[in-house]
Amino acid sequence: MLFSGAGHACAYSFNPQGRAAWPAGGRTVLFIGVFLVSLSGAAIGDERDDLPEFTLETARDYALKAARSVLEDASNEAQPHFNLAMALAQLGRYEEAENEIRAGLKLNPERDDMYKALGEIRIRQSRFEEAAELLRKALDSDPDAEGVHRRIGMALAHSGDHEGAQKEYELELERRPNDALCQFLLGQTLLQLKEYEAAEKHLLEACRLDPQSVNAFYALTQVQTRLGKREEAKETLNKFRELKKLDKAQMAREILSRDDERALRELCRSIHHDAAVFYASEQRWQLAEKHLRQAIRIDPKAIQSRENLASFLFGSGRLREAAEIYEELAELKPDDADILLDLGTMYAQLGDLESAEVRMERALELDPDMPEAMNNLARMYLANGRRVERALELAQRLATDHPTAMNYDLLAWAYYANGRMEMALEASASALELEPDNPRFLNRYKKLQSAR
């Protein structure tokens, strides 16, 4: 045959630009170059899963033990110190937490999140001037760090510097206008500065962004009363009273519980995820997999941990397991074309062509200009003699949008499969013109000439 899947640029393996057509490793920045290596002979899935069960009731102690366990192995890495600090802070052990953050900063002085965490600790200790100073150091490393201007504003407001707080809130809202808390804080600050019209604007926005914000509605009532807007103030007061019908203590408990659960799950997930990164860098694959799976158990919606686990499973040749993880990702992010392409390409390699076709065609629906999907689909159809007309359509689009030698060679294959010999010869000549020293393209062109 003039063309075949095995001899035609390793069907499903590389796209026209040479990037791996299965792109999980490329997108999963933490593990690229770590997991996609030769793992032949490694019994990666055989080690007993002996990590303790995670429960919310014991989450703080769990986080502390897990963070300390990882730190024993990775004391020269900044991240384990930071994770242990966060676990200690959850328990209110701020001095110990600060010591761990300082140790992490010695290893990596550019970590803006560590300065931010120190600032948070200072706020909890009511040391507001120090908090503002530390938070500004976070901005030195990352001027666009989320929430930092808001936190500086809160520290300044507690210190009585309302004008300084106003400037910080405004800087935060320039970047993130949908920050409901920041809108409220700015409105409250403007109320204290007696700038009532400006305060009303921001408090109205805070109430729109967070219709359950009792504090925002209360502050808005005060502003509208001072502006003489009696009807508006009455309506806002009624809304405030409706929200207040809920038991205040119960509401506080519910908010605290919800925030604690989210924060604790994220902390424990991040400890295991970061542990996996470390163990992968040390080529301790069994531990890396174990910690990734635990991260997913703790946070069933964890995206990055699943992507990294799928990358790991793929790199170790466990395609079926990788596909299962990517099915979970596709459920969590149904409109992510990259995930569907990854999944479809894995199914193609597993020989499940029907599943591969459905996923990759859906990826193209979501992103019609996706060259990897066009490439992989066309090669799959041609290699298996299915839907060769569709393969030709994809190859034509690919060669038009991305006129590379590889794409012209693919187009020649598609024309040949559809019985259009002259067009196949012309496309093959275009490939050879772009890469005249490529022996495969030259051999293909000669065979096409002989077959005319």
XYZ file of C-alpha atoms in Angstrom:
452
model
C 0.000 0.000 0.000
C 1.076 3.564 -0.620
C -0.242 4.672 2.782
C -0.787 2.941 6.095
C -1.430 3.986 9.673
C 1.811 2.555 10.992
C 3.969 4.117 8.321
C 2.180 7.421 8.141
C 3.618 9.617 10.846
C 2.622 7.165 13.594
C -1.155 7.501 13.371
C -2.722 9.123 16.456
C 0.715 9.806 17.937
C 1.761 13.211 16.581
C -0.088 16.155 15.157
C 1.090 18.215 12.167
C 3.039 20.599 14.363
C 4.900 17.790 16.076
C 3.257 18.260 19.506
C 1.948 15.098 21.081
C -1.590 14.652 19.787
C -2.564 13.305 23.179
C -1.991 16.589 24.989
C -2.589 15.900 28.668
C 1.099 16.020 29.459
C 1.476 19.314 27.624
C -1.339 20.961 29.537
C -0.459 19.338 32.850
C 2.511 21.547 33.496
C 3.467 20.083 36.870
C 4.147 16.603 35.550
C 5.450 17.231 32.037
C 8.840 15.572 31.738
C 8.192 13.691 34.971
C 5.422 11.224 34.251
C 5.668 10.807 30.473
C 8.695 8.572 30.662
C 9.408 4.885 30.148
C 7.771 2.935 32.973
C 8.135 -0.564 31.551
C 8.196 -3.209 34.229
C 6.964 -0.942 37.022
C 4.095 -2.486 38.954
C 2.652 0.926 39.634
C -0.804 -0.154 40.678
C 0.265 -2.982 42.979
C 1.196 -1.088 46.123
C -1.418 -1.295 48.872
C -3.387 1.907 49.352
C -2.821 2.502 53.080
C -3.530 6.231 53.402
C -5.985 7.049 56.222
C -9.601 7.827 55.510
C -10.438 11.516 55.187
C -13.384 12.865 57.170
C -14.377 16.468 57.799
C -14.566 15.817 61.538
C -10.872 14.935 61.689
C -9.738 17.062 58.726
C -7.544 19.465 60.686
C -5.552 16.711 62.381
C -5.512 14.790 59.108
C -3.997 17.773 57.271
C -1.368 18.219 59.982
C -0.292 14.562 59.915
C -0.290 14.384 56.112
C 1.725 17.598 55.759
C 4.289 16.460 58.317
C 4.604 13.096 56.624
C 5.415 14.687 53.271
C 7.796 17.195 54.864
C 9.866 14.337 56.272
C 10.634 13.306 52.694
C 10.822 16.772 51.130
C 12.289 19.153 53.706
C 14.326 20.930 51.024
C 11.202 21.879 49.060
C 9.262 25.073 49.837
C 5.764 23.718 49.183
C 5.650 21.091 51.986
C 6.607 23.793 54.515
C 3.786 25.955 53.192
C 1.246 23.111 53.380
C 2.246 22.361 56.957
C 1.919 26.062 57.792
C -1.628 26.123 56.408
C -2.537 23.070 58.480
C -1.115 24.691 61.610
C -2.981 27.939 60.881
C -6.246 25.964 60.628
C -5.585 24.828 64.202
C -4.835 28.403 65.347
C -1.148 27.619 65.928
C 0.018 30.803 64.262
C 3.575 31.008 65.615
C 4.366 27.489 64.410
C 2.707 28.287 61.086
C 4.841 31.392 60.702
C 8.008 29.376 61.381
C 7.136 26.988 58.555
C 6.361 29.828 56.164
C 9.672 31.482 57.003
C 11.435 28.172 56.321
C 9.670 27.952 52.965
C 10.623 31.515 52.065
C 14.283 30.743 52.702
C 14.015 28.030 50.060
C 11.967 30.157 47.651
C 11.853 33.908 48.439
C 9.608 34.638 45.442
C 6.521 32.849 46.783
C 3.866 35.577 46.907
C 1.343 33.157 48.411
C 3.563 32.739 51.445
C 3.678 36.473 52.092
C -0.067 36.538 51.621
C -0.479 33.764 54.179
C 1.737 35.635 56.648
C -0.412 38.703 56.135
C -3.536 36.648 56.874
C -1.956 35.427 60.097
C -1.145 38.988 61.133
C -4.759 40.034 60.470
C -5.995 37.198 62.702
C -3.532 38.411 65.347
C -4.876 41.990 64.977
C -1.415 43.193 63.937
C -2.769 45.186 61.039
C 0.172 47.391 60.111
C 2.447 44.358 59.839
C -0.269 42.578 57.843
C -0.379 45.377 55.276
C 3.416 45.368 54.946
C 3.561 41.607 54.366
C 0.701 41.705 51.880
C 2.512 44.374 49.875
C 5.470 41.988 49.616
C 3.088 39.520 48.002
C 2.317 42.167 45.383
C 6.036 42.647 44.748
C 6.201 39.061 43.540
C 2.829 39.065 41.781
C 1.247 42.512 41.195
C -2.005 40.872 40.068
C -2.350 38.431 42.966
C -6.049 37.849 43.600
C -7.541 39.312 46.762
C -4.350 40.931 48.049
C -5.445 44.555 47.561
C -8.721 43.667 49.271
C -6.857 42.203 52.246
C -4.579 45.237 52.475
C -7.682 47.406 52.468
C -9.172 45.399 55.319
C -5.973 45.771 57.346
C -5.883 49.541 56.728
C -9.573 49.905 57.590
C -9.014 48.131 60.921
C -6.144 50.563 61.534
C -8.491 53.514 60.914
C -7.003 54.483 57.532
C -10.255 54.522 55.541
C -8.886 56.581 52.662
C -6.009 54.154 52.241
C -8.463 51.265 52.412
C -10.615 52.903 49.725
C -7.665 53.051 47.321
C -6.857 49.374 47.882
C -10.451 48.258 47.329
C -10.621 50.283 44.132
C -7.407 48.678 42.871
C -8.873 45.228 43.524
C -12.124 46.063 41.753
C -10.280 47.379 38.700
C -9.103 43.811 38.179
C -12.069 41.904 39.603
C -15.293 43.937 39.468
C -17.401 40.889 40.423
C -15.819 40.556 43.859
C -18.965 40.945 45.966
C -17.089 41.208 49.247
C -14.828 43.935 47.913
C -17.833 45.876 46.575
C -19.372 45.707 50.040
C -16.175 46.722 51.807
C -15.686 49.698 49.516
C -19.295 50.761 49.990
C -18.947 50.466 53.750
C -15.737 52.509 53.694
C -17.332 55.230 51.564
C -20.243 55.302 54.028
C -17.787 55.994 56.845
C -16.195 58.713 54.696
C -19.702 60.184 54.175
C -19.482 59.789 50.391
C -23.028 58.465 50.247
C -23.753 58.476 46.527
C -20.575 56.564 45.722
C -21.263 54.216 48.643
C -24.769 53.461 47.316
C -23.377 52.505 43.906
C -21.021 49.896 45.340
C -23.466 48.552 47.902
C -26.122 48.071 45.227
C -23.576 46.092 43.226
C -22.637 44.045 46.294
C -26.298 43.179 46.864
C -26.705 42.221 43.206
C -23.630 39.985 43.252
C -24.535 38.418 46.605
C -28.301 38.613 47.270
C -27.824 36.853 50.636
C -25.397 39.414 52.054
C -27.073 40.658 55.239
C -24.318 43.191 55.904
C -24.538 44.696 52.416
C -28.306 45.232 52.684
C -27.930 46.753 56.143
C -25.254 49.196 54.966
C -27.332 50.049 51.877
C -30.298 50.886 54.116
C -28.120 53.309 56.051
C -26.829 54.984 52.884
C -30.250 55.352 51.279
C -31.635 56.829 54.507
C -28.864 59.442 54.547
C -29.556 60.240 50.897
C -33.231 60.843 51.724
C -34.379 57.938 49.521
C -37.120 56.827 51.868
C -38.938 54.408 49.576
C -35.730 52.724 48.437
C -34.496 52.557 52.028
C -37.799 51.005 53.138
C -37.602 48.360 50.415
C -33.987 47.564 51.257
C -34.821 47.387 54.967
C -37.585 44.871 54.246
C -35.112 42.704 52.328
C -32.681 43.004 55.216
C -35.372 41.904 57.675
C -36.267 38.929 55.493
C -32.678 37.789 55.589
C -32.531 38.416 59.325
C -35.485 36.093 59.913
C -32.981 33.299 59.783
C -31.396 32.720 63.128
C -28.234 34.847 63.115
C -26.206 32.322 65.046
C -27.356 29.466 62.829
C -26.533 31.487 59.702
C -23.059 32.189 61.026
C -22.566 28.511 61.817
C -23.707 27.497 58.350
C -21.416 29.998 56.622
C -18.480 29.008 58.828
C -19.147 25.309 58.274
C -19.423 25.774 54.508
C -16.265 27.851 54.340
C -14.407 25.466 56.640
C -15.386 22.443 54.574
C -14.265 24.089 51.342
C -11.011 25.344 52.863
C -10.234 22.040 54.579
C -10.918 19.956 51.512
C -8.762 22.240 49.402
C -5.948 22.185 51.961
C -5.916 18.395 52.256
C -6.269 17.928 48.501
C -3.376 20.287 47.846
C -1.164 18.452 50.355
C -1.671 15.172 48.499
C -1.427 16.773 45.067
C 1.837 18.511 45.907
C 3.124 15.297 47.471
C 2.424 13.523 44.176
C 4.408 16.171 42.298
C 7.340 15.689 44.643
C 7.280 11.887 44.524
C 6.981 11.942 40.736
C 10.053 14.167 40.529
C 11.846 11.526 42.611
C 10.473 8.763 40.298
C 8.653 7.195 43.239
C 5.701 6.353 41.052
C 3.658 4.239 43.475
C 3.555 7.016 46.053
C 2.798 9.602 43.377
C -0.218 7.655 42.151
C -1.408 6.951 45.665
C -1.390 10.632 46.627
C -3.154 11.683 43.415
C -5.952 9.199 44.049
C -6.285 10.402 47.627
C -6.488 14.015 46.400
C -9.400 13.023 44.160
C -11.172 11.175 46.983
C -10.934 14.242 49.179
C -12.133 16.613 46.451
C -14.371 14.710 43.991
C -14.367 17.732 41.667
C -10.583 18.124 41.529
C -9.664 18.891 37.919
C -5.887 19.240 37.995
C -5.346 16.119 40.101
C -7.399 14.097 37.632
C -5.519 15.538 34.666
C -2.219 14.643 36.281
C -3.403 11.160 37.185
C -4.573 10.585 33.607
C -1.202 11.821 32.337
C 0.532 9.420 34.700
C -1.621 6.448 33.719
C -1.173 7.202 30.033
C 2.591 7.488 30.407
C 2.708 4.104 32.142
C 0.701 2.473 29.359
C -2.479 2.035 31.403
C -4.730 3.488 28.725
C -8.003 1.989 29.909
C -7.564 3.459 33.386
C -6.508 6.779 31.877
C -9.654 6.798 29.748
C -11.788 6.199 32.844
C -10.252 9.224 34.556
C -10.790 11.320 31.427
C -14.449 10.250 31.335
C -14.755 11.740 34.823
C -13.074 14.915 33.593
C -15.447 15.088 30.634
C -18.389 14.936 33.058
C -16.905 17.742 35.144
C -16.032 19.864 32.072
C -18.389 18.732 29.274
C -17.493 21.653 26.993
C -13.713 21.254 27.198
C -12.550 20.347 23.695
C -9.035 19.425 24.858
C -10.344 16.824 27.301
C -12.603 15.287 24.651
C -9.719 15.142 22.198
C -7.500 13.439 24.769
C -10.237 10.958 25.542
C -10.997 10.248 21.906
C -7.335 9.697 21.082
C -6.983 7.243 23.951
C -10.014 5.309 22.734
C -8.473 5.211 19.250
C -5.314 3.687 20.684
C -7.443 1.168 22.571
C -9.185 0.200 19.313
C -12.589 1.513 20.427
C -13.148 3.487 17.241
C -16.800 4.270 17.862
C -16.064 5.940 21.217
C -13.051 7.684 19.716
C -15.119 9.103 16.861
C -17.864 10.425 19.141
C -15.416 12.225 21.465
C -13.190 13.722 18.786
C -16.077 14.844 16.585
C -17.595 16.514 19.648
C -14.246 18.232 20.308
C -14.383 19.631 16.764
C -17.929 20.869 17.313
C -16.712 22.818 20.328
C -13.550 24.050 18.591
C -13.923 23.806 14.779
C -10.371 25.070 14.197
C -8.651 22.463 16.360
C -5.816 21.052 14.214
C -5.048 18.130 16.545
C -8.632 16.885 16.340
C -8.717 17.203 12.547
C -5.397 15.394 12.277
C -6.275 12.537 14.622
C -9.739 11.993 13.191
C -8.522 11.988 9.598
C -5.755 9.517 10.392
C -8.115 7.269 12.328
C -10.663 7.173 9.504
C -8.022 6.561 6.844
C -6.110 3.937 8.826
C -9.293 1.923 9.310
C -10.912 2.582 5.930
C -13.938 4.267 7.499
C -15.577 7.532 6.491
C -12.861 8.345 3.977
C -14.967 11.220 2.593
C -14.992 12.832 6.054
C -11.247 12.219 6.313
C -10.739 14.082 3.027
C -12.808 17.015 4.253
C -10.720 17.233 7.431
C -7.416 16.863 5.589
C -8.391 19.624 3.146
C -9.223 22.014 5.986
C -6.023 21.105 7.777
C -3.799 21.665 4.734
C -5.552 24.956 3.956
C -5.269 26.327 7.478
C -1.875 24.789 8.274
C 0.039 24.224 5.013
C 2.847 22.031 6.340
C 4.551 19.143 4.570
C 3.009 16.655 7.011
C -0.472 18.005 6.339
C -0.027 17.863 2.562
C 1.150 14.274 2.944
C -1.990 13.517 4.948
C -4.066 15.196 2.241
C -2.379 13.007 -0.385
C -3.382 9.945 1.644
C -6.986 11.187 1.862
C -7.186 11.835 -1.913
C -5.692 8.395 -2.592
C -8.237 6.687 -0.302
C -11.042 8.450 -2.192
C -9.706 7.326 -5.591
C -8.569 10.794 -6.683
C -5.102 9.896 -7.925
C -4.197 13.157 -9.680
C -5.097 15.248 -6.648
C -3.161 12.828 -4.420
C -0.108 13.269 -6.638
C -0.458 17.063 -6.516
C -0.726 17.088 -2.693
C 2.255 14.730 -2.427
C 4.281 17.058 -4.648
C 3.409 19.962 -2.319
C 4.680 17.979 0.666
C 7.907 17.159 -1.171
C 8.356 20.778 -2.235
C 8.273 21.873 1.403
C 10.585 19.060 2.567
C 12.598 17.931 -0.474
C 15.031 15.882 1.605
C 12.345 13.806 3.335
C 12.850 10.238 2.024
C 9.351 9.124 3.029
C 7.695 11.909 1.048
C 9.958 11.242 -1.943
C 9.201 7.524 -1.875
C 5.476 8.219 -1.613
C 5.559 10.608 -4.563
C 7.403 8.066 -6.741
C 4.902 5.316 -5.886
C 2.001 7.601 -6.750
C 3.584 8.389 -10.111
C 3.972 4.675 -10.822
C 0.352 3.980 -9.838
C -1.165 6.579 -12.197
